[in-house]
Short mmCIF file of N, CA and C in Angstrom, two decimals:
data_model
loop_
_atom_site.label_atom_id
_atom_site.label_comp_id
_atom_site.label_asym_id
_atom_site.label_seq_id
_atom_site.Cartn_x
_atom_site.Cartn_y
_atom_site.Cartn_z
N UNK A 17 -49.25 24.08 -39.23
CA UNK A 17 -48.16 23.96 -38.25
C UNK A 17 -46.87 23.47 -38.96
N UNK A 18 -45.81 23.97 -38.60
CA UNK A 18 -44.57 23.68 -39.20
C UNK A 18 -44.04 22.37 -38.62
N UNK A 19 -43.63 21.44 -39.47
CA UNK A 19 -43.04 20.25 -39.10
C UNK A 19 -41.47 20.44 -38.96
N UNK A 20 -40.92 20.17 -37.84
CA UNK A 20 -39.52 20.18 -37.64
C UNK A 20 -38.87 18.84 -37.22
N UNK A 21 -38.21 18.24 -38.20
CA UNK A 21 -37.66 16.92 -37.90
C UNK A 21 -36.69 16.94 -36.73
N UNK A 22 -36.55 15.80 -36.09
CA UNK A 22 -35.71 15.66 -34.79
C UNK A 22 -34.31 16.22 -35.00
N UNK A 23 -33.63 15.89 -36.11
CA UNK A 23 -32.29 16.43 -36.16
C UNK A 23 -32.28 17.92 -36.23
N UNK A 24 -33.19 18.57 -36.86
CA UNK A 24 -33.30 20.04 -36.93
C UNK A 24 -33.74 20.57 -35.59
N UNK A 25 -34.65 19.89 -34.95
CA UNK A 25 -35.15 20.29 -33.60
C UNK A 25 -33.90 20.29 -32.64
N UNK A 26 -33.15 19.13 -32.69
CA UNK A 26 -31.99 19.08 -31.77
C UNK A 26 -30.96 20.16 -32.11
N UNK A 27 -30.78 20.52 -33.36
CA UNK A 27 -29.84 21.57 -33.72
C UNK A 27 -30.28 22.92 -33.13
N UNK A 28 -31.58 23.21 -33.18
CA UNK A 28 -32.10 24.47 -32.61
C UNK A 28 -31.90 24.51 -31.14
N UNK A 29 -32.23 23.39 -30.43
CA UNK A 29 -32.04 23.41 -29.00
C UNK A 29 -30.62 23.57 -28.58
N UNK A 30 -29.69 22.84 -29.27
CA UNK A 30 -28.21 22.93 -28.99
C UNK A 30 -27.74 24.36 -29.18
N UNK A 31 -28.23 25.06 -30.24
CA UNK A 31 -27.79 26.38 -30.51
C UNK A 31 -28.31 27.37 -29.41
N UNK A 32 -29.54 27.14 -29.05
CA UNK A 32 -30.13 27.99 -27.95
C UNK A 32 -29.42 27.80 -26.61
N UNK A 33 -29.04 26.57 -26.22
CA UNK A 33 -28.43 26.25 -25.01
C UNK A 33 -26.98 26.80 -25.03
N UNK A 34 -26.30 26.66 -26.15
CA UNK A 34 -24.89 27.13 -26.27
C UNK A 34 -24.78 28.62 -26.19
N UNK A 35 -25.83 29.30 -26.66
CA UNK A 35 -25.89 30.83 -26.67
C UNK A 35 -26.18 31.36 -25.35
N UNK A 36 -26.70 30.57 -24.47
CA UNK A 36 -27.11 31.11 -23.16
C UNK A 36 -26.00 31.77 -22.49
N UNK A 37 -26.07 32.84 -21.77
CA UNK A 37 -27.28 33.51 -21.35
C UNK A 37 -27.88 34.51 -22.34
N UNK A 38 -27.32 34.54 -23.53
CA UNK A 38 -27.86 35.52 -24.51
C UNK A 38 -28.91 34.79 -25.34
N UNK A 39 -29.85 35.67 -25.93
CA UNK A 39 -30.79 35.16 -26.93
C UNK A 39 -30.09 34.73 -28.17
N UNK A 40 -30.53 33.64 -28.73
CA UNK A 40 -30.01 33.18 -29.99
C UNK A 40 -31.07 33.33 -31.11
N UNK A 41 -30.73 33.22 -32.33
CA UNK A 41 -31.63 33.30 -33.41
C UNK A 41 -31.14 32.61 -34.64
N UNK A 42 -32.08 32.28 -35.57
CA UNK A 42 -31.74 31.58 -36.75
C UNK A 42 -32.87 31.37 -37.65
N UNK A 43 -32.62 30.87 -38.86
CA UNK A 43 -33.67 30.66 -39.89
C UNK A 43 -33.91 29.21 -40.13
N UNK A 44 -35.15 28.85 -40.43
CA UNK A 44 -35.54 27.51 -40.81
C UNK A 44 -35.89 27.53 -42.26
N UNK A 45 -35.34 26.66 -42.99
CA UNK A 45 -35.59 26.55 -44.47
C UNK A 45 -36.09 25.22 -44.85
N UNK A 46 -36.92 25.21 -45.92
CA UNK A 46 -37.44 23.93 -46.45
C UNK A 46 -37.99 24.07 -47.82
N UNK A 47 -38.54 23.00 -48.37
CA UNK A 47 -38.97 23.01 -49.74
C UNK A 47 -40.24 23.85 -49.85
N UNK A 48 -40.34 24.42 -51.06
CA UNK A 48 -41.61 25.19 -51.32
C UNK A 48 -42.77 24.33 -51.31
N UNK A 49 -43.93 24.81 -50.92
CA UNK A 49 -45.15 24.11 -50.89
C UNK A 49 -45.21 22.93 -49.85
N UNK A 50 -44.26 22.96 -48.89
CA UNK A 50 -44.28 21.94 -47.83
C UNK A 50 -44.12 22.68 -46.56
N UNK A 51 -44.75 22.11 -45.51
CA UNK A 51 -44.69 22.73 -44.14
C UNK A 51 -43.65 22.11 -43.31
N UNK A 52 -42.51 21.73 -43.89
CA UNK A 52 -41.40 21.09 -43.15
C UNK A 52 -40.17 21.91 -43.34
N UNK A 53 -39.55 22.09 -42.09
CA UNK A 53 -38.24 22.82 -42.09
C UNK A 53 -37.19 21.75 -42.12
N UNK A 54 -36.50 21.67 -43.30
CA UNK A 54 -35.51 20.57 -43.38
C UNK A 54 -34.08 21.00 -42.97
N UNK A 55 -33.91 22.33 -42.84
CA UNK A 55 -32.62 22.88 -42.39
C UNK A 55 -32.75 23.96 -41.42
N UNK A 56 -31.77 24.10 -40.55
CA UNK A 56 -31.71 25.18 -39.58
C UNK A 56 -30.38 25.89 -39.79
N UNK A 57 -30.43 27.19 -39.96
CA UNK A 57 -29.14 28.02 -40.04
C UNK A 57 -29.14 28.99 -38.84
N UNK A 58 -28.21 28.71 -37.96
CA UNK A 58 -28.01 29.64 -36.80
C UNK A 58 -27.54 30.94 -37.41
N UNK A 59 -27.99 32.17 -36.80
CA UNK A 59 -27.45 33.39 -37.20
C UNK A 59 -26.82 34.01 -35.97
N UNK A 60 -25.94 34.91 -36.20
CA UNK A 60 -25.27 35.66 -35.18
C UNK A 60 -26.22 36.68 -34.60
N UNK A 61 -26.30 36.81 -33.36
CA UNK A 61 -27.11 37.79 -32.64
C UNK A 61 -26.24 39.06 -32.47
N UNK A 62 -26.45 40.12 -33.26
CA UNK A 62 -25.60 41.33 -33.25
C UNK A 62 -26.16 42.41 -32.37
N UNK A 63 -27.11 42.08 -31.49
CA UNK A 63 -27.75 43.09 -30.61
C UNK A 63 -26.64 43.85 -29.75
N UNK A 64 -25.77 43.16 -29.09
CA UNK A 64 -24.78 43.71 -28.25
C UNK A 64 -23.89 44.74 -29.10
N UNK A 65 -23.64 44.40 -30.26
CA UNK A 65 -22.75 45.26 -31.09
C UNK A 65 -23.53 46.57 -31.44
N UNK A 66 -24.82 46.46 -31.74
CA UNK A 66 -25.65 47.58 -32.05
C UNK A 66 -25.87 48.37 -30.75
N UNK A 67 -25.97 47.72 -29.67
CA UNK A 67 -26.24 48.43 -28.36
C UNK A 67 -24.93 49.29 -28.08
N UNK A 68 -23.80 48.76 -28.30
CA UNK A 68 -22.56 49.52 -28.09
C UNK A 68 -22.39 50.63 -29.00
N UNK A 69 -22.89 50.58 -30.25
CA UNK A 69 -22.79 51.68 -31.17
C UNK A 69 -23.87 52.73 -31.01
N UNK A 70 -25.04 52.28 -30.75
CA UNK A 70 -26.24 53.15 -30.74
C UNK A 70 -27.15 52.83 -29.48
N UNK A 71 -26.74 53.03 -28.30
CA UNK A 71 -27.44 52.64 -27.12
C UNK A 71 -28.82 53.25 -26.92
N UNK A 72 -29.01 54.37 -27.59
CA UNK A 72 -30.37 54.96 -27.43
C UNK A 72 -31.32 54.25 -28.41
N UNK A 73 -30.84 53.79 -29.54
CA UNK A 73 -31.75 53.10 -30.43
C UNK A 73 -31.90 51.64 -30.13
N UNK A 74 -30.81 51.06 -29.48
CA UNK A 74 -30.85 49.62 -29.12
C UNK A 74 -30.55 49.66 -27.55
N UNK A 75 -31.57 49.93 -26.77
CA UNK A 75 -31.36 50.09 -25.31
C UNK A 75 -31.07 48.79 -24.55
N UNK A 76 -31.49 47.65 -25.12
CA UNK A 76 -31.33 46.40 -24.37
C UNK A 76 -29.96 45.72 -24.72
N UNK A 77 -29.82 44.55 -24.26
CA UNK A 77 -28.58 43.77 -24.64
C UNK A 77 -29.06 42.42 -25.20
N UNK A 78 -28.09 41.64 -25.65
CA UNK A 78 -28.43 40.36 -26.22
C UNK A 78 -28.99 39.39 -25.20
N UNK A 79 -28.95 39.74 -23.96
CA UNK A 79 -29.48 38.93 -22.88
C UNK A 79 -31.04 38.94 -23.01
N UNK A 80 -31.58 40.03 -23.52
CA UNK A 80 -32.97 40.15 -23.57
C UNK A 80 -33.49 40.57 -24.95
N UNK A 81 -32.69 40.51 -25.97
CA UNK A 81 -33.18 40.94 -27.29
C UNK A 81 -32.26 40.30 -28.40
N UNK A 82 -32.78 40.16 -29.52
CA UNK A 82 -31.96 39.63 -30.59
C UNK A 82 -32.03 40.53 -31.88
N UNK A 83 -31.04 40.48 -32.69
CA UNK A 83 -31.03 41.17 -33.92
C UNK A 83 -30.10 40.32 -34.86
N UNK A 84 -30.77 39.66 -35.90
CA UNK A 84 -29.95 38.88 -36.82
C UNK A 84 -28.97 39.72 -37.58
N UNK A 85 -27.75 39.16 -37.83
CA UNK A 85 -26.75 39.76 -38.69
C UNK A 85 -27.42 39.83 -40.03
N UNK A 86 -27.63 41.04 -40.61
CA UNK A 86 -28.25 41.19 -41.86
C UNK A 86 -27.57 40.60 -43.06
N UNK A 87 -26.24 40.66 -43.05
CA UNK A 87 -25.44 40.02 -44.09
C UNK A 87 -25.56 38.51 -44.08
N UNK A 88 -25.55 37.94 -42.95
CA UNK A 88 -25.63 36.57 -42.80
C UNK A 88 -27.17 36.03 -43.17
N UNK A 89 -28.08 36.88 -42.72
CA UNK A 89 -29.53 36.64 -43.02
C UNK A 89 -29.70 36.62 -44.61
N UNK A 90 -29.15 37.64 -45.23
CA UNK A 90 -29.30 37.77 -46.67
C UNK A 90 -28.63 36.52 -47.43
N UNK A 91 -27.49 36.10 -46.84
CA UNK A 91 -26.83 34.98 -47.50
C UNK A 91 -27.63 33.71 -47.40
N UNK A 92 -28.38 33.56 -46.23
CA UNK A 92 -29.27 32.40 -46.10
C UNK A 92 -30.43 32.53 -47.04
N UNK A 93 -30.99 33.72 -47.15
CA UNK A 93 -32.12 33.94 -48.04
C UNK A 93 -31.71 33.61 -49.48
N UNK A 94 -30.60 34.10 -49.89
CA UNK A 94 -30.03 33.84 -51.22
C UNK A 94 -29.71 32.39 -51.52
N UNK A 95 -29.13 31.71 -50.51
CA UNK A 95 -28.85 30.24 -50.61
C UNK A 95 -30.08 29.44 -50.78
N UNK A 96 -31.08 29.80 -49.98
CA UNK A 96 -32.40 29.08 -50.09
C UNK A 96 -33.02 29.23 -51.46
N UNK A 97 -32.95 30.52 -51.95
CA UNK A 97 -33.59 30.82 -53.31
C UNK A 97 -32.79 30.02 -54.35
N UNK A 98 -31.48 29.99 -54.26
CA UNK A 98 -30.62 29.34 -55.31
C UNK A 98 -30.91 27.82 -55.34
N UNK A 99 -31.33 27.24 -54.18
CA UNK A 99 -31.64 25.83 -54.07
C UNK A 99 -33.15 25.53 -54.25
N UNK A 100 -33.83 26.63 -54.68
CA UNK A 100 -35.28 26.56 -54.85
C UNK A 100 -36.01 26.11 -53.52
N UNK A 101 -35.41 26.69 -52.45
CA UNK A 101 -36.06 26.46 -51.10
C UNK A 101 -36.58 27.78 -50.66
N UNK A 102 -37.23 27.77 -49.51
CA UNK A 102 -37.66 29.06 -48.95
C UNK A 102 -37.58 29.10 -47.50
N UNK A 103 -37.70 30.26 -46.93
CA UNK A 103 -37.70 30.50 -45.44
C UNK A 103 -39.01 29.93 -44.90
N UNK A 104 -38.97 29.06 -43.90
CA UNK A 104 -40.18 28.46 -43.25
C UNK A 104 -40.33 29.04 -41.88
N UNK A 105 -39.25 29.42 -41.25
CA UNK A 105 -39.41 29.90 -39.86
C UNK A 105 -38.29 30.74 -39.41
N UNK A 106 -38.59 31.57 -38.41
CA UNK A 106 -37.59 32.39 -37.76
C UNK A 106 -37.57 32.08 -36.26
N UNK A 107 -36.43 31.62 -35.82
CA UNK A 107 -36.29 31.18 -34.39
C UNK A 107 -35.55 32.16 -33.59
N UNK A 108 -35.96 32.45 -32.36
CA UNK A 108 -35.16 33.13 -31.42
C UNK A 108 -35.52 32.48 -30.06
N UNK A 109 -34.51 32.70 -29.15
CA UNK A 109 -34.73 32.15 -27.78
C UNK A 109 -34.96 33.23 -26.83
N UNK A 110 -35.68 32.82 -25.75
CA UNK A 110 -35.86 33.69 -24.56
C UNK A 110 -35.02 33.05 -23.43
N UNK A 111 -34.27 33.77 -22.72
CA UNK A 111 -33.46 33.22 -21.66
C UNK A 111 -34.15 33.53 -20.32
N UNK A 112 -34.29 32.54 -19.54
CA UNK A 112 -34.91 32.60 -18.19
C UNK A 112 -36.32 33.11 -18.25
N UNK A 113 -37.00 32.86 -19.38
CA UNK A 113 -38.42 33.34 -19.53
C UNK A 113 -39.08 32.26 -20.39
N UNK A 114 -40.38 32.32 -20.38
CA UNK A 114 -41.19 31.36 -21.17
C UNK A 114 -41.07 31.68 -22.67
N UNK A 115 -41.58 30.72 -23.38
CA UNK A 115 -41.45 30.83 -24.95
C UNK A 115 -42.68 31.57 -25.43
N UNK A 116 -42.88 32.84 -25.01
CA UNK A 116 -44.08 33.66 -25.41
C UNK A 116 -43.67 34.52 -26.60
N UNK A 117 -44.68 34.96 -27.28
CA UNK A 117 -44.34 35.98 -28.41
C UNK A 117 -44.66 37.35 -27.95
N UNK A 118 -43.60 38.00 -27.68
CA UNK A 118 -43.79 39.33 -27.00
C UNK A 118 -44.35 40.39 -27.91
N UNK A 119 -44.75 41.49 -27.32
CA UNK A 119 -45.27 42.70 -28.07
C UNK A 119 -44.15 43.11 -29.01
N UNK A 120 -42.85 43.14 -28.48
CA UNK A 120 -41.74 43.59 -29.30
C UNK A 120 -41.56 42.54 -30.50
N UNK A 121 -41.67 41.26 -30.27
CA UNK A 121 -41.60 40.29 -31.37
C UNK A 121 -42.65 40.47 -32.41
N UNK A 122 -43.83 40.82 -31.92
CA UNK A 122 -44.98 41.04 -32.93
C UNK A 122 -44.69 42.31 -33.77
N UNK A 123 -44.20 43.38 -33.01
CA UNK A 123 -43.85 44.58 -33.78
C UNK A 123 -42.74 44.49 -34.80
N UNK A 124 -41.84 43.70 -34.53
CA UNK A 124 -40.72 43.52 -35.44
C UNK A 124 -41.22 42.62 -36.60
N UNK A 125 -42.04 41.64 -36.25
CA UNK A 125 -42.47 40.63 -37.33
C UNK A 125 -43.57 41.32 -38.32
N UNK A 126 -44.29 42.27 -37.79
CA UNK A 126 -45.39 42.87 -38.48
C UNK A 126 -45.41 44.37 -38.22
N UNK A 127 -44.37 45.17 -38.61
CA UNK A 127 -44.27 46.51 -38.16
C UNK A 127 -45.42 47.44 -38.75
N UNK A 128 -46.10 46.98 -39.85
CA UNK A 128 -47.10 47.87 -40.44
C UNK A 128 -48.48 47.13 -40.26
N UNK A 129 -48.57 46.15 -39.43
CA UNK A 129 -49.86 45.51 -39.15
C UNK A 129 -50.05 44.24 -40.10
N UNK A 130 -49.08 43.94 -40.89
CA UNK A 130 -49.05 42.75 -41.77
C UNK A 130 -47.65 42.15 -41.65
N UNK A 131 -47.59 40.80 -41.67
CA UNK A 131 -46.30 40.17 -41.56
C UNK A 131 -45.32 40.58 -42.67
N UNK A 132 -44.05 40.78 -42.27
CA UNK A 132 -43.06 41.17 -43.25
C UNK A 132 -42.73 39.97 -44.19
N UNK A 133 -42.88 38.76 -43.63
CA UNK A 133 -42.62 37.60 -44.47
C UNK A 133 -43.82 36.69 -44.33
N UNK A 134 -44.80 36.87 -45.22
CA UNK A 134 -46.08 36.06 -45.01
C UNK A 134 -45.81 34.58 -45.10
N UNK A 135 -46.58 33.83 -44.25
CA UNK A 135 -46.47 32.38 -44.14
C UNK A 135 -45.43 31.83 -43.40
N UNK A 136 -44.54 32.72 -42.79
CA UNK A 136 -43.39 32.17 -42.04
C UNK A 136 -43.84 31.97 -40.58
N UNK A 137 -43.43 30.87 -39.97
CA UNK A 137 -43.59 30.65 -38.54
C UNK A 137 -42.62 31.26 -37.71
N UNK A 138 -42.94 31.66 -36.51
CA UNK A 138 -41.95 32.23 -35.54
C UNK A 138 -41.84 31.16 -34.42
N UNK A 139 -40.71 30.77 -34.27
CA UNK A 139 -40.37 29.73 -33.27
C UNK A 139 -39.66 30.37 -32.10
N UNK A 140 -40.29 30.18 -30.91
CA UNK A 140 -39.60 30.79 -29.70
C UNK A 140 -39.22 29.67 -28.77
N UNK A 141 -37.97 29.67 -28.37
CA UNK A 141 -37.43 28.62 -27.48
C UNK A 141 -37.11 29.29 -26.12
N UNK A 142 -37.54 28.54 -25.15
CA UNK A 142 -37.20 28.99 -23.81
C UNK A 142 -36.05 28.19 -23.28
N UNK A 143 -35.03 28.89 -22.76
CA UNK A 143 -33.86 28.28 -22.17
C UNK A 143 -33.70 28.91 -20.72
N UNK A 144 -33.68 28.07 -19.73
CA UNK A 144 -33.51 28.56 -18.34
C UNK A 144 -32.31 27.87 -17.72
N UNK A 145 -31.42 28.68 -17.21
CA UNK A 145 -30.25 28.28 -16.52
C UNK A 145 -29.42 27.41 -17.50
N UNK A 146 -29.46 27.73 -18.78
CA UNK A 146 -28.69 27.05 -19.87
C UNK A 146 -29.33 25.80 -20.33
N UNK A 147 -30.51 25.48 -19.91
CA UNK A 147 -31.16 24.21 -20.35
C UNK A 147 -32.48 24.53 -21.06
N UNK A 148 -32.69 23.73 -22.08
CA UNK A 148 -33.95 23.88 -22.85
C UNK A 148 -35.22 23.61 -21.97
N UNK A 149 -36.23 24.53 -22.10
CA UNK A 149 -37.41 24.25 -21.43
C UNK A 149 -38.65 23.98 -22.32
N UNK A 150 -38.83 24.78 -23.35
CA UNK A 150 -39.99 24.58 -24.25
C UNK A 150 -39.71 25.28 -25.49
N UNK A 151 -40.48 24.86 -26.62
CA UNK A 151 -40.47 25.49 -27.81
C UNK A 151 -41.93 25.71 -28.33
N UNK A 152 -42.28 26.88 -28.75
CA UNK A 152 -43.61 27.16 -29.26
C UNK A 152 -43.48 27.86 -30.62
N UNK A 153 -44.59 27.62 -31.39
CA UNK A 153 -44.65 28.13 -32.68
C UNK A 153 -45.77 29.25 -32.73
N UNK A 154 -45.51 30.31 -33.43
CA UNK A 154 -46.52 31.39 -33.57
C UNK A 154 -46.66 31.70 -35.06
N UNK A 155 -47.91 31.82 -35.44
CA UNK A 155 -48.16 32.14 -36.90
C UNK A 155 -49.21 33.33 -37.01
N UNK A 156 -49.11 33.94 -38.13
CA UNK A 156 -50.06 35.06 -38.29
C UNK A 156 -51.50 34.57 -38.53
N UNK A 157 -52.45 35.08 -37.76
CA UNK A 157 -53.88 34.76 -37.97
C UNK A 157 -54.53 35.96 -38.77
N UNK A 158 -54.75 35.69 -39.98
CA UNK A 158 -55.28 36.77 -40.87
C UNK A 158 -56.62 37.41 -40.39
N UNK A 159 -57.51 36.53 -39.81
CA UNK A 159 -58.81 37.11 -39.32
C UNK A 159 -58.60 37.98 -38.16
N UNK A 160 -57.68 37.61 -37.19
CA UNK A 160 -57.47 38.43 -35.96
C UNK A 160 -56.35 39.50 -36.19
N UNK A 161 -55.57 39.40 -37.29
CA UNK A 161 -54.64 40.36 -37.52
C UNK A 161 -53.56 40.41 -36.39
N UNK A 162 -53.10 39.20 -35.94
CA UNK A 162 -52.13 39.11 -34.90
C UNK A 162 -51.54 37.67 -34.96
N UNK A 163 -50.38 37.57 -34.27
CA UNK A 163 -49.73 36.22 -34.20
C UNK A 163 -50.33 35.45 -33.06
N UNK A 164 -50.68 34.19 -33.38
CA UNK A 164 -51.22 33.28 -32.36
C UNK A 164 -50.34 31.95 -32.23
N UNK A 165 -50.46 31.35 -31.12
CA UNK A 165 -49.68 30.15 -30.95
C UNK A 165 -50.37 28.95 -31.65
N UNK A 166 -49.56 28.23 -32.38
CA UNK A 166 -50.12 26.98 -33.04
C UNK A 166 -50.10 25.87 -32.04
#
């Protein structure tokens, strides 16, 4: 289970509430060989931009889907590597729904039946009417070959 210190926890919740009614997303970073996320980096949800450009490929909106800005995501990955840190978690919010790990979430996280980023936790935050409701963590279960709630 990933440990999220209170200041990082509060940053995640604040980001999710401020992004309402759209889904928000970000990356959690921490020291290698530790299960603690010492930093949270909010990312821009570019789903609406992609929907405007390619509505058939991206049929939903940021209200019900997220897509991290790949340039921003790469910058966070590079910064973590430069500081000898690593990605510990990927956060996204669900608005006006529970903090479940959807079939779409699982497909994006493990498109070929194995996690794209092994060992990373997926944090789902529920925000209803602009207020935080709950946060859940999902991790890959190697024996079941699926993501399970921690």
